[in-house]
PDB file of C-alpha atoms in Angstrom:
ATOM      1  CA  MET A   3      -5.679  22.903   1.065  1.00  0.00           C
ATOM      2  CA  ILE A   4      -3.660  20.188  -0.587  1.00  0.00           C
ATOM      3  CA  LEU A   5      -3.447  19.420  -4.286  1.00  0.00           C
ATOM      4  CA  ALA A   6      -1.638  16.152  -4.868  1.00  0.00           C
ATOM      5  CA  GLU A   7      -0.743  15.433  -8.471  1.00  0.00           C
ATOM      6  CA  LEU A   8       0.430  11.888  -8.997  1.00  0.00           C
ATOM      7  CA  HIS A   9       1.344  10.705 -12.464  1.00  0.00           C
ATOM      8  CA  HIS A  10       3.941   9.035 -14.664  1.00  0.00           C
ATOM      9  CA  SER A  11       7.436  10.379 -15.169  1.00  0.00           C
ATOM     10  CA  ARG A  12       9.931   8.467 -17.322  1.00  0.00           C
ATOM     11  CA  ARG A  13      12.968  10.057 -15.712  1.00  0.00           C
ATOM     12  CA  ASN A  14      12.062   9.429 -12.134  1.00  0.00           C
ATOM     13  CA  PRO A  15       9.037   7.494 -10.869  1.00  0.00           C
ATOM     14  CA  LEU A  16       8.187   9.863  -8.051  1.00  0.00           C
ATOM     15  CA  VAL A  17       5.072  11.581  -6.791  1.00  0.00           C
ATOM     16  CA  ARG A  18       4.587  15.300  -7.248  1.00  0.00           C
ATOM     17  CA  VAL A  19       2.833  17.062  -4.395  1.00  0.00           C
ATOM     18  CA  GLN A  20       1.650  20.647  -4.723  1.00  0.00           C
ATOM     19  CA  ALA A  21       0.079  22.614  -1.911  1.00  0.00           C
ATOM     20  CA  GLN A  22      -0.088  26.120  -0.559  1.00  0.00           C
ATOM     21  CA  THR A  23       2.814  25.318   1.726  1.00  0.00           C
ATOM     22  CA  VAL A  24       4.406  22.443  -0.197  1.00  0.00           C
ATOM     23  CA  PRO A  25       6.525  23.166  -3.294  1.00  0.00           C
ATOM     24  CA  PRO A  26       6.102  21.214  -6.544  1.00  0.00           C
ATOM     25  CA  ARG A  27       8.071  17.985  -6.613  1.00  0.00           C
ATOM     26  CA  GLU A  28       8.818  15.166  -8.996  1.00  0.00           C
ATOM     27  CA  GLU A  29       6.244  12.602 -10.046  1.00  0.00           C
ATOM     28  CA  HIS A  30       5.801   8.933  -9.264  1.00  0.00           C
ATOM     29  CA  ALA A  31       5.069   6.174 -11.763  1.00  0.00           C
ATOM     30  CA  SER A  32       2.957   4.149  -9.367  1.00  0.00           C
ATOM     31  CA  ALA A  33       0.264   6.742  -8.767  1.00  0.00           C
ATOM     32  CA  GLN A  34      -3.036   7.035 -10.555  1.00  0.00           C
ATOM     33  CA  HIS A  35      -4.852  10.294 -11.344  1.00  0.00           C
ATOM     34  CA  GLU A  36      -8.467  11.344 -10.913  1.00  0.00           C
ATOM     35  CA  TYR A  37     -10.065  14.230  -9.071  1.00  0.00           C
ATOM     36  CA  LEU A  38     -11.334  13.451  -5.610  1.00  0.00           C
ATOM     37  CA  LYS A  39     -12.750  15.945  -3.192  1.00  0.00           C
ATOM     38  CA  THR A  40     -13.185  15.621   0.536  1.00  0.00           C
ATOM     39  CA  THR A  41     -13.924  18.081   3.304  1.00  0.00           C
ATOM     40  CA  GLU A  42     -11.727  18.189   6.379  1.00  0.00           C
ATOM     41  CA  GLN A  43     -11.835  20.822   9.101  1.00  0.00           C
ATOM     42  CA  ARG A  44     -14.154  22.998   6.975  1.00  0.00           C
ATOM     43  CA  ARG A  45     -11.638  23.134   4.173  1.00  0.00           C
ATOM     44  CA  ASN A  46     -11.760  21.527   0.752  1.00  0.00           C
ATOM     45  CA  ARG A  47      -9.061  19.081  -0.212  1.00  0.00           C
ATOM     46  CA  TYR A  48      -8.425  18.137  -3.791  1.00  0.00           C
ATOM     47  CA  TYR A  49      -6.431  15.091  -4.787  1.00  0.00           C
ATOM     48  CA  ARG A  50      -5.644  14.732  -8.468  1.00  0.00           C
ATOM     49  CA  THR A  51      -4.898  11.283  -9.845  1.00  0.00           C
ATOM     50  CA  ASP A  52      -4.987   9.756 -13.377  1.00  0.00           C
ATOM     51  CA  ARG A  53      -7.839   7.436 -14.378  1.00  0.00           C
ATOM     52  CA  GLY A  54      -5.906   5.085 -16.609  1.00  0.00           C
ATOM     53  CA  ASP A  55      -6.781   1.403 -16.724  1.00  0.00           C
ATOM     54  CA  GLU A  56      -9.718   0.071 -14.689  1.00  0.00           C
ATOM     55  CA  ASN A  57      -7.920  -3.270 -14.360  1.00  0.00           C
ATOM     56  CA  THR A  58      -7.376  -3.507 -10.620  1.00  0.00           C
ATOM     57  CA  VAL A  59      -5.091  -5.982  -8.937  1.00  0.00           C
ATOM     58  CA  ALA A  60      -8.142  -7.128  -6.987  1.00  0.00           C
ATOM     59  CA  ALA A  61      -9.800  -8.222 -10.219  1.00  0.00           C
ATOM     60  CA  ARG A  62      -6.612  -9.914 -11.401  1.00  0.00           C
ATOM     61  CA  SER A  63      -5.518 -11.717  -8.278  1.00  0.00           C
ATOM     62  CA  SER A  64      -8.082 -11.992  -5.516  1.00  0.00           C
ATOM     63  CA  SER A  65     -11.500 -13.380  -4.762  1.00  0.00           C
ATOM     64  CA  ASN A  66     -13.354 -10.157  -5.484  1.00  0.00           C
ATOM     65  CA  ALA A  67     -17.055 -10.649  -4.752  1.00  0.00           C
ATOM     66  CA  GLN A  68     -18.049  -7.319  -6.239  1.00  0.00           C
ATOM     67  CA  LYS A  69     -16.424  -8.049  -9.583  1.00  0.00           C
ATOM     68  CA  LYS A  70     -17.251 -11.769  -9.378  1.00  0.00           C
ATOM     69  CA  GLN A  71     -13.878 -12.632 -10.851  1.00  0.00           C
ATOM     70  CA  ARG A  72     -11.508 -15.267  -9.574  1.00  0.00           C
ATOM     71  CA  LYS A  73      -8.199 -15.740 -11.299  1.00  0.00           C
ATOM     72  CA  GLY A  74      -6.169 -17.276  -8.511  1.00  0.00           C
ATOM     73  CA  PRO A  75      -2.958 -16.159  -6.822  1.00  0.00           C
ATOM     74  CA  VAL A  76      -0.331 -14.208  -8.710  1.00  0.00           C
ATOM     75  CA  LYS A  77       2.984 -15.938  -9.344  1.00  0.00           C
ATOM     76  CA  GLU A  78       5.529 -14.985  -6.710  1.00  0.00           C
ATOM     77  CA  HIS A  79       7.947 -13.313  -9.120  1.00  0.00           C
ATOM     78  CA  GLN A  80       5.240 -11.070 -10.592  1.00  0.00           C
ATOM     79  CA  ALA A  81       3.903 -10.318  -7.118  1.00  0.00           C
ATOM     80  CA  MET A  82       7.383  -9.270  -6.012  1.00  0.00           C
ATOM     81  CA  ILE A  83       7.591  -6.775  -8.887  1.00  0.00           C
ATOM     82  CA  TRP A  84       4.154  -5.337  -8.169  1.00  0.00           C
ATOM     83  CA  MET A  85       4.815  -5.061  -4.445  1.00  0.00           C
ATOM     84  CA  SER A  86       8.133  -3.336  -5.087  1.00  0.00           C
ATOM     85  CA  GLN A  87       6.252  -0.697  -7.073  1.00  0.00           C
ATOM     86  CA  VAL A  88       3.662  -0.322  -4.303  1.00  0.00           C
ATOM     87  CA  ILE A  89       6.406   0.130  -1.702  1.00  0.00           C
ATOM     88  CA  SER A  90       8.209   2.629  -3.922  1.00  0.00           C
ATOM     89  CA  ALA A  91       5.034   4.700  -4.335  1.00  0.00           C
ATOM     90  CA  VAL A  92       4.136   4.598  -0.631  1.00  0.00           C
ATOM     91  CA  TYR A  93       7.720   5.466   0.279  1.00  0.00           C
ATOM     92  CA  TYR A  94       7.574   8.564  -1.871  1.00  0.00           C
ATOM     93  CA  MET A  95       4.274   9.667  -0.326  1.00  0.00           C
ATOM     94  CA  HIS A  96       5.506   9.040   3.199  1.00  0.00           C
ATOM     95  CA  THR A  97       8.698  11.027   2.671  1.00  0.00           C
ATOM     96  CA  ARG A  98       6.492  13.919   1.503  1.00  0.00           C
ATOM     97  CA  GLY A  99       4.331  13.709   4.621  1.00  0.00           C
ATOM     98  CA  ILE A 100       1.337  12.072   2.915  1.00  0.00           C
ATOM     99  CA  VAL A 101      -0.349   8.964   4.339  1.00  0.00           C
ATOM    100  CA  HIS A 102      -2.937   7.044   2.302  1.00  0.00           C
ATOM    101  CA  ARG A 103      -4.939   5.300   5.072  1.00  0.00           C
ATOM    102  CA  ASP A 104      -6.966   3.116   2.690  1.00  0.00           C
ATOM    103  CA  LEU A 105      -4.431   0.951   0.899  1.00  0.00           C
ATOM    104  CA  LYS A 106      -6.082  -2.197  -0.466  1.00  0.00           C
ATOM    105  CA  LEU A 107      -6.189  -4.307  -3.617  1.00  0.00           C
ATOM    106  CA  GLU A 108      -9.138  -2.389  -5.014  1.00  0.00           C
ATOM    107  CA  ASN A 109      -6.982   0.748  -4.979  1.00  0.00           C
ATOM    108  CA  ILE A 110      -4.085  -0.835  -6.870  1.00  0.00           C
ATOM    109  CA  VAL A 111      -4.562  -0.468 -10.629  1.00  0.00           C
ATOM    110  CA  ILE A 112      -2.747  -2.354 -13.377  1.00  0.00           C
ATOM    111  CA  PHE A 113      -1.396  -0.519 -16.428  1.00  0.00           C
ATOM    112  CA  PRO A 114      -0.412  -3.496 -18.625  1.00  0.00           C
ATOM    113  CA  ASP A 115       0.854  -1.434 -21.558  1.00  0.00           C
ATOM    114  CA  GLU A 116       3.347   0.352 -19.305  1.00  0.00           C
ATOM    115  CA  GLY A 117       4.163  -2.711 -17.242  1.00  0.00           C
ATOM    116  CA  ILE A 118       3.368  -0.931 -13.991  1.00  0.00           C
ATOM    117  CA  ILE A 119       0.735  -0.688 -11.285  1.00  0.00           C
ATOM    118  CA  LYS A 120      -0.519   2.535  -9.693  1.00  0.00           C
ATOM    119  CA  ILE A 121      -2.086   3.522  -6.403  1.00  0.00           C
ATOM    120  CA  SER A 122      -5.494   5.198  -6.595  1.00  0.00           C
ATOM    121  CA  ASP A 123      -8.273   6.645  -4.396  1.00  0.00           C
ATOM    122  CA  PHE A 124      -6.826   9.238  -2.050  1.00  0.00           C
ATOM    123  CA  GLY A 125     -10.150  10.005  -0.374  1.00  0.00           C
ATOM    124  CA  PHE A 126      -8.816   9.189   3.112  1.00  0.00           C
ATOM    125  CA  ALA A 127      -5.304  10.519   2.522  1.00  0.00           C
ATOM    126  CA  ARG A 128      -3.981  13.263   4.759  1.00  0.00           C
ATOM    127  CA  SER A 129      -0.913  15.367   5.254  1.00  0.00           C
ATOM    128  CA  VAL A 130       1.029  14.697   8.446  1.00  0.00           C
ATOM    129  CA  ILE A 131       3.087  17.703   9.468  1.00  0.00           C
ATOM    130  CA  ARG A 132       4.815  16.014  12.412  1.00  0.00           C
ATOM    131  CA  GLY A 133       6.332  12.649  11.653  1.00  0.00           C
ATOM    132  CA  ASP A 134       5.642  11.389  15.178  1.00  0.00           C
ATOM    133  CA  ALA A 135       2.009  12.562  15.302  1.00  0.00           C
ATOM    134  CA  LEU A 136      -0.561   9.869  16.098  1.00  0.00           C
ATOM    135  CA  SER A 137      -3.941   9.756  14.384  1.00  0.00           C
ATOM    136  CA  GLU A 138      -7.335   9.180  15.973  1.00  0.00           C
ATOM    137  CA  THR A 139      -9.376   9.121  12.767  1.00  0.00           C
ATOM    138  CA  TYR A 140     -10.352   5.512  12.161  1.00  0.00           C
ATOM    139  CA  CYS A 141     -10.896   4.973   8.465  1.00  0.00           C
ATOM    140  CA  GLY A 142     -10.062   2.545   5.702  1.00  0.00           C
ATOM    141  CA  SER A 143     -11.175  -1.024   5.059  1.00  0.00           C
ATOM    142  CA  LYS A 144     -11.510  -3.449   7.967  1.00  0.00           C
ATOM    143  CA  SER A 145      -9.823  -6.340   6.147  1.00  0.00           C
ATOM    144  CA  TYR A 146      -6.688  -4.232   5.691  1.00  0.00           C
ATOM    145  CA  SER A 147      -6.758  -2.450   9.065  1.00  0.00           C
ATOM    146  CA  ALA A 148      -3.883  -2.767  11.506  1.00  0.00           C
ATOM    147  CA  PRO A 149      -4.518  -4.059  15.059  1.00  0.00           C
ATOM    148  CA  GLU A 150      -4.157  -0.631  16.630  1.00  0.00           C
ATOM    149  CA  ILE A 151      -6.933   0.725  14.400  1.00  0.00           C
ATOM    150  CA  LEU A 152      -9.283  -2.160  15.207  1.00  0.00           C
ATOM    151  CA  LYS A 153      -8.583  -1.579  18.913  1.00  0.00           C
ATOM    152  CA  GLY A 154      -9.497   2.094  18.556  1.00  0.00           C
ATOM    153  CA  GLU A 155      -6.128   3.287  19.831  1.00  0.00           C
ATOM    154  CA  PRO A 156      -4.227   6.354  18.633  1.00  0.00           C
ATOM    155  CA  TYR A 157      -2.054   5.052  15.832  1.00  0.00           C
ATOM    156  CA  ASP A 158       0.886   5.929  13.642  1.00  0.00           C
ATOM    157  CA  PRO A 159      -0.649   6.347  10.148  1.00  0.00           C
ATOM    158  CA  TYR A 160       2.685   5.582   8.491  1.00  0.00           C
ATOM    159  CA  LYS A 161       2.906   2.225  10.249  1.00  0.00           C
ATOM    160  CA  SER A 162      -0.748   1.410   9.557  1.00  0.00           C
ATOM    161  CA  ASP A 163      -0.064   1.957   5.845  1.00  0.00           C
ATOM    162  CA  VAL A 164       2.756  -0.585   6.138  1.00  0.00           C
ATOM    163  CA  TRP A 165       0.384  -3.141   7.677  1.00  0.00           C
ATOM    164  CA  SER A 166      -2.002  -2.641   4.752  1.00  0.00           C
ATOM    165  CA  VAL A 167       0.851  -3.163   2.290  1.00  0.00           C
ATOM    166  CA  GLY A 168       1.572  -6.480   4.019  1.00  0.00           C
ATOM    167  CA  VAL A 169      -2.050  -7.574   3.679  1.00  0.00           C
ATOM    168  CA  ILE A 170      -2.023  -6.609  -0.005  1.00  0.00           C
ATOM    169  CA  ALA A 171       1.066  -8.760  -0.541  1.00  0.00           C
ATOM    170  CA  PHE A 172      -0.499 -11.701   1.311  1.00  0.00           C
ATOM    171  CA  VAL A 173      -3.682 -11.602  -0.758  1.00  0.00           C
ATOM    172  CA  ILE A 174      -1.820 -11.270  -4.046  1.00  0.00           C
ATOM    173  CA  VAL A 175       0.298 -14.385  -3.450  1.00  0.00           C
ATOM    174  CA  THR A 176      -2.366 -16.555  -1.746  1.00  0.00           C
ATOM    175  CA  ASP A 177      -5.693 -15.383  -3.238  1.00  0.00           C
ATOM    176  CA  CYS A 178      -7.224 -15.204   0.237  1.00  0.00           C
ATOM    177  CA  MET A 179      -7.510 -12.745   3.096  1.00  0.00           C
ATOM    178  CA  PRO A 180      -5.376 -13.378   6.186  1.00  0.00           C
ATOM    179  CA  TYR A 181      -8.299 -12.621   8.511  1.00  0.00           C
ATOM    180  CA  CYS A 182     -12.099 -12.779   8.270  1.00  0.00           C
ATOM    181  CA  GLU A 183     -13.559  -9.281   8.446  1.00  0.00           C
ATOM    182  CA  LYS A 184     -16.975 -10.633   9.511  1.00  0.00           C
ATOM    183  CA  ARG A 185     -15.628 -11.509  12.940  1.00  0.00           C
ATOM    184  CA  PRO A 186     -15.830  -8.996  15.816  1.00  0.00           C
ATOM    185  CA  ASN A 187     -12.853  -6.684  16.097  1.00  0.00           C
ATOM    186  CA  PRO A 188     -11.482  -8.261  19.315  1.00  0.00           C
ATOM    187  CA  GLN A 189     -11.398 -11.687  17.638  1.00  0.00           C
ATOM    188  CA  ILE A 190      -9.619 -10.299  14.591  1.00  0.00           C
ATOM    189  CA  VAL A 191      -7.075  -8.529  16.798  1.00  0.00           C
ATOM    190  CA  GLU A 192      -6.370 -11.752  18.687  1.00  0.00           C
ATOM    191  CA  ALA A 193      -5.930 -13.602  15.389  1.00  0.00           C
ATOM    192  CA  GLN A 194      -3.551 -10.869  14.262  1.00  0.00           C
ATOM    193  CA  ARG A 195      -1.569 -11.204  17.488  1.00  0.00           C
ATOM    194  CA  LEU A 196      -1.260 -14.966  16.976  1.00  0.00           C
ATOM    195  CA  ARG A 197      -0.596 -14.610  13.242  1.00  0.00           C
ATOM    196  CA  ALA A 198      -3.435 -17.055  12.689  1.00  0.00           C
ATOM    197  CA  TYR A 199      -3.016 -17.274   8.937  1.00  0.00           C
ATOM    198  CA  GLU A 200      -1.308 -19.810   6.724  1.00  0.00           C
ATOM    199  CA  TYR A 201       0.475 -19.848   3.399  1.00  0.00           C
ATOM    200  CA  PRO A 202      -0.888 -22.757   1.327  1.00  0.00           C
ATOM    201  CA  ALA A 203       1.889 -25.343   1.004  1.00  0.00           C
ATOM    202  CA  LYS A 204       0.889 -26.068  -2.592  1.00  0.00           C
ATOM    203  CA  LEU A 205       2.007 -22.564  -3.615  1.00  0.00           C
ATOM    204  CA  HIS A 206       5.629 -23.267  -2.614  1.00  0.00           C
ATOM    205  CA  LEU A 207       6.207 -19.653  -1.604  1.00  0.00           C
ATOM    206  CA  SER A 208       9.802 -18.823  -0.769  1.00  0.00           C
ATOM    207  CA  ALA A 209      10.939 -18.241   2.794  1.00  0.00           C
ATOM    208  CA  GLU A 210      11.973 -14.718   1.754  1.00  0.00           C
ATOM    209  CA  CYS A 211       8.454 -13.958   0.557  1.00  0.00           C
ATOM    210  CA  ARG A 212       6.785 -15.297   3.689  1.00  0.00           C
ATOM    211  CA  PHE A 213       9.231 -13.610   6.052  1.00  0.00           C
ATOM    212  CA  SER A 214       8.840 -10.241   4.322  1.00  0.00           C
ATOM    213  CA  ILE A 215       5.044 -10.344   4.441  1.00  0.00           C
ATOM    214  CA  ASP A 216       5.092 -11.459   8.086  1.00  0.00           C
ATOM    215  CA  THR A 217       7.419  -8.570   8.908  1.00  0.00           C
ATOM    216  CA  MET A 218       5.138  -5.988   7.314  1.00  0.00           C
ATOM    217  CA  MET A 219       2.279  -7.425   9.395  1.00  0.00           C
ATOM    218  CA  THR A 220       4.132  -7.163  12.705  1.00  0.00           C
ATOM    219  CA  PHE A 221       1.502  -6.886  15.441  1.00  0.00           C
ATOM    220  CA  SER A 222       3.041  -4.027  17.432  1.00  0.00           C
ATOM    221  CA  TRP A 223       3.239  -0.861  15.378  1.00  0.00           C
ATOM    222  CA  ARG A 224       6.315   0.178  17.362  1.00  0.00           C
ATOM    223  CA  ASP A 225       8.141  -2.937  16.123  1.00  0.00           C
ATOM    224  CA  ARG A 226       6.713  -2.802  12.607  1.00  0.00           C
ATOM    225  CA  PRO A 227       9.170  -1.547   9.971  1.00  0.00           C
ATOM    226  CA  ASN A 228       8.651   1.763   8.268  1.00  0.00           C
ATOM    227  CA  ILE A 229       8.142   1.767   4.527  1.00  0.00           C
ATOM    228  CA  SER A 230      11.807   2.456   3.800  1.00  0.00           C
ATOM    229  CA  HIS A 231      12.858  -0.715   5.615  1.00  0.00           C
ATOM    230  CA  CYS A 232      10.198  -2.711   3.755  1.00  0.00           C
ATOM    231  CA  GLY A 233      12.077  -2.089   0.525  1.00  0.00           C
ATOM    232  CA  CYS A 234      15.136  -3.741   2.059  1.00  0.00           C
ATOM    233  CA  LEU A 235      13.359  -6.949   3.107  1.00  0.00           C
ATOM    234  CA  PRO A 236      14.769 -10.235   1.725  1.00  0.00           C
ATOM    235  CA  TRP A 237      11.992 -10.768  -0.823  1.00  0.00           C
ATOM    236  CA  PHE A 238      13.045  -7.701  -2.797  1.00  0.00           C
ATOM    237  CA  GLN A 239      16.769  -8.404  -2.910  1.00  0.00           C
ATOM    238  CA  SER A 240      16.393 -10.404  -6.135  1.00  0.00           C
ATOM    239  CA  LEU A 241      14.412  -7.640  -7.818  1.00  0.00           C
ATOM    240  CA  PRO A 242      15.332  -7.513 -11.531  1.00  0.00           C
ATOM    241  CA  PRO A 243      16.739  -4.265 -12.983  1.00  0.00           C
ATOM    242  CA  ASN A 244      14.107  -1.633 -13.842  1.00  0.00           C
ATOM    243  CA  ALA A 245      11.338  -3.705 -12.251  1.00  0.00           C
ATOM    244  CA  SER A 246      10.290  -0.661 -10.267  1.00  0.00           C
ATOM    245  CA  HIS A 247       9.882   1.319 -13.473  1.00  0.00           C
ATOM    246  CA  GLY A 248      13.056   3.163 -14.114  1.00  0.00           C
ATOM    247  CA  LEU A 249      14.889   2.783 -10.836  1.00  0.00           C
ATOM    248  CA  LYS A 250      17.821   0.390 -11.081  1.00  0.00           C
ATOM    249  CA  ASN A 251      17.692  -0.269  -7.363  1.00  0.00           C
ATOM    250  CA  PRO A 252      14.616   1.532  -6.043  1.00  0.00           C
ATOM    251  CA  HIS A 253      15.289   0.753  -2.392  1.00  0.00           C
ATOM    252  CA  SER A 254      19.022   1.313  -2.173  1.00  0.00           C
ATOM    253  CA  ARG A 255      18.433   4.812  -0.770  1.00  0.00           C
ATOM    254  CA  LEU A 256      15.621   3.970   1.629  1.00  0.00           C
ATOM    255  CA  ASN A 257      17.470   4.331   4.906  1.00  0.00           C
TER     256      ASN A 257
END
């Protein structure tokens, strides 16, 4: 049984994970709290996250059919700050052996009063005891799924989380999905292999931004960076102080 408590800490924006075999740890600023319950292998899992603001990044930045809101792409500088916080939160989870497996815009929540975003909905999250263990549970949202998941192959859940982070970044800065989820999986996989997406020229996105997103969406999971290396990508090198909520340089230790 795992009880994951994720909430705000001024001293150190880290995630606290409590379990029968996992000691209490620090907390992370970019995690949201609400109780979610799933059943896995005949055992109950409880994930505790904060409710907070219902203002999701999807509603703010993307073409969200469910919410019927369209506010256009987020400015690159703001997107860089948000994505740094997402990477920081995912990094903390990954170093504690927790993979999310359903990272998407709808699960990124804005807390405007605190100037931060938080990750929510841990319904598909799992604890990975062995860092090199491959998963064969295919879950998450098709639009954010890595090629290996769409192909039905055993996959590294850490690397599939990284792919999803790349898709999130792409949608935030372009206001469109890189691939059409209505197409059959083989067609999507081929489009992913060819990187058949474009950054609108009118947005004037920096080369650092485009390169960093492309890198997170590397087709082969073996060549895809882990989350620690994502924090060191060129886009985040101009990150302003404290942009990741309390960490002067949140990715300086991610090696």
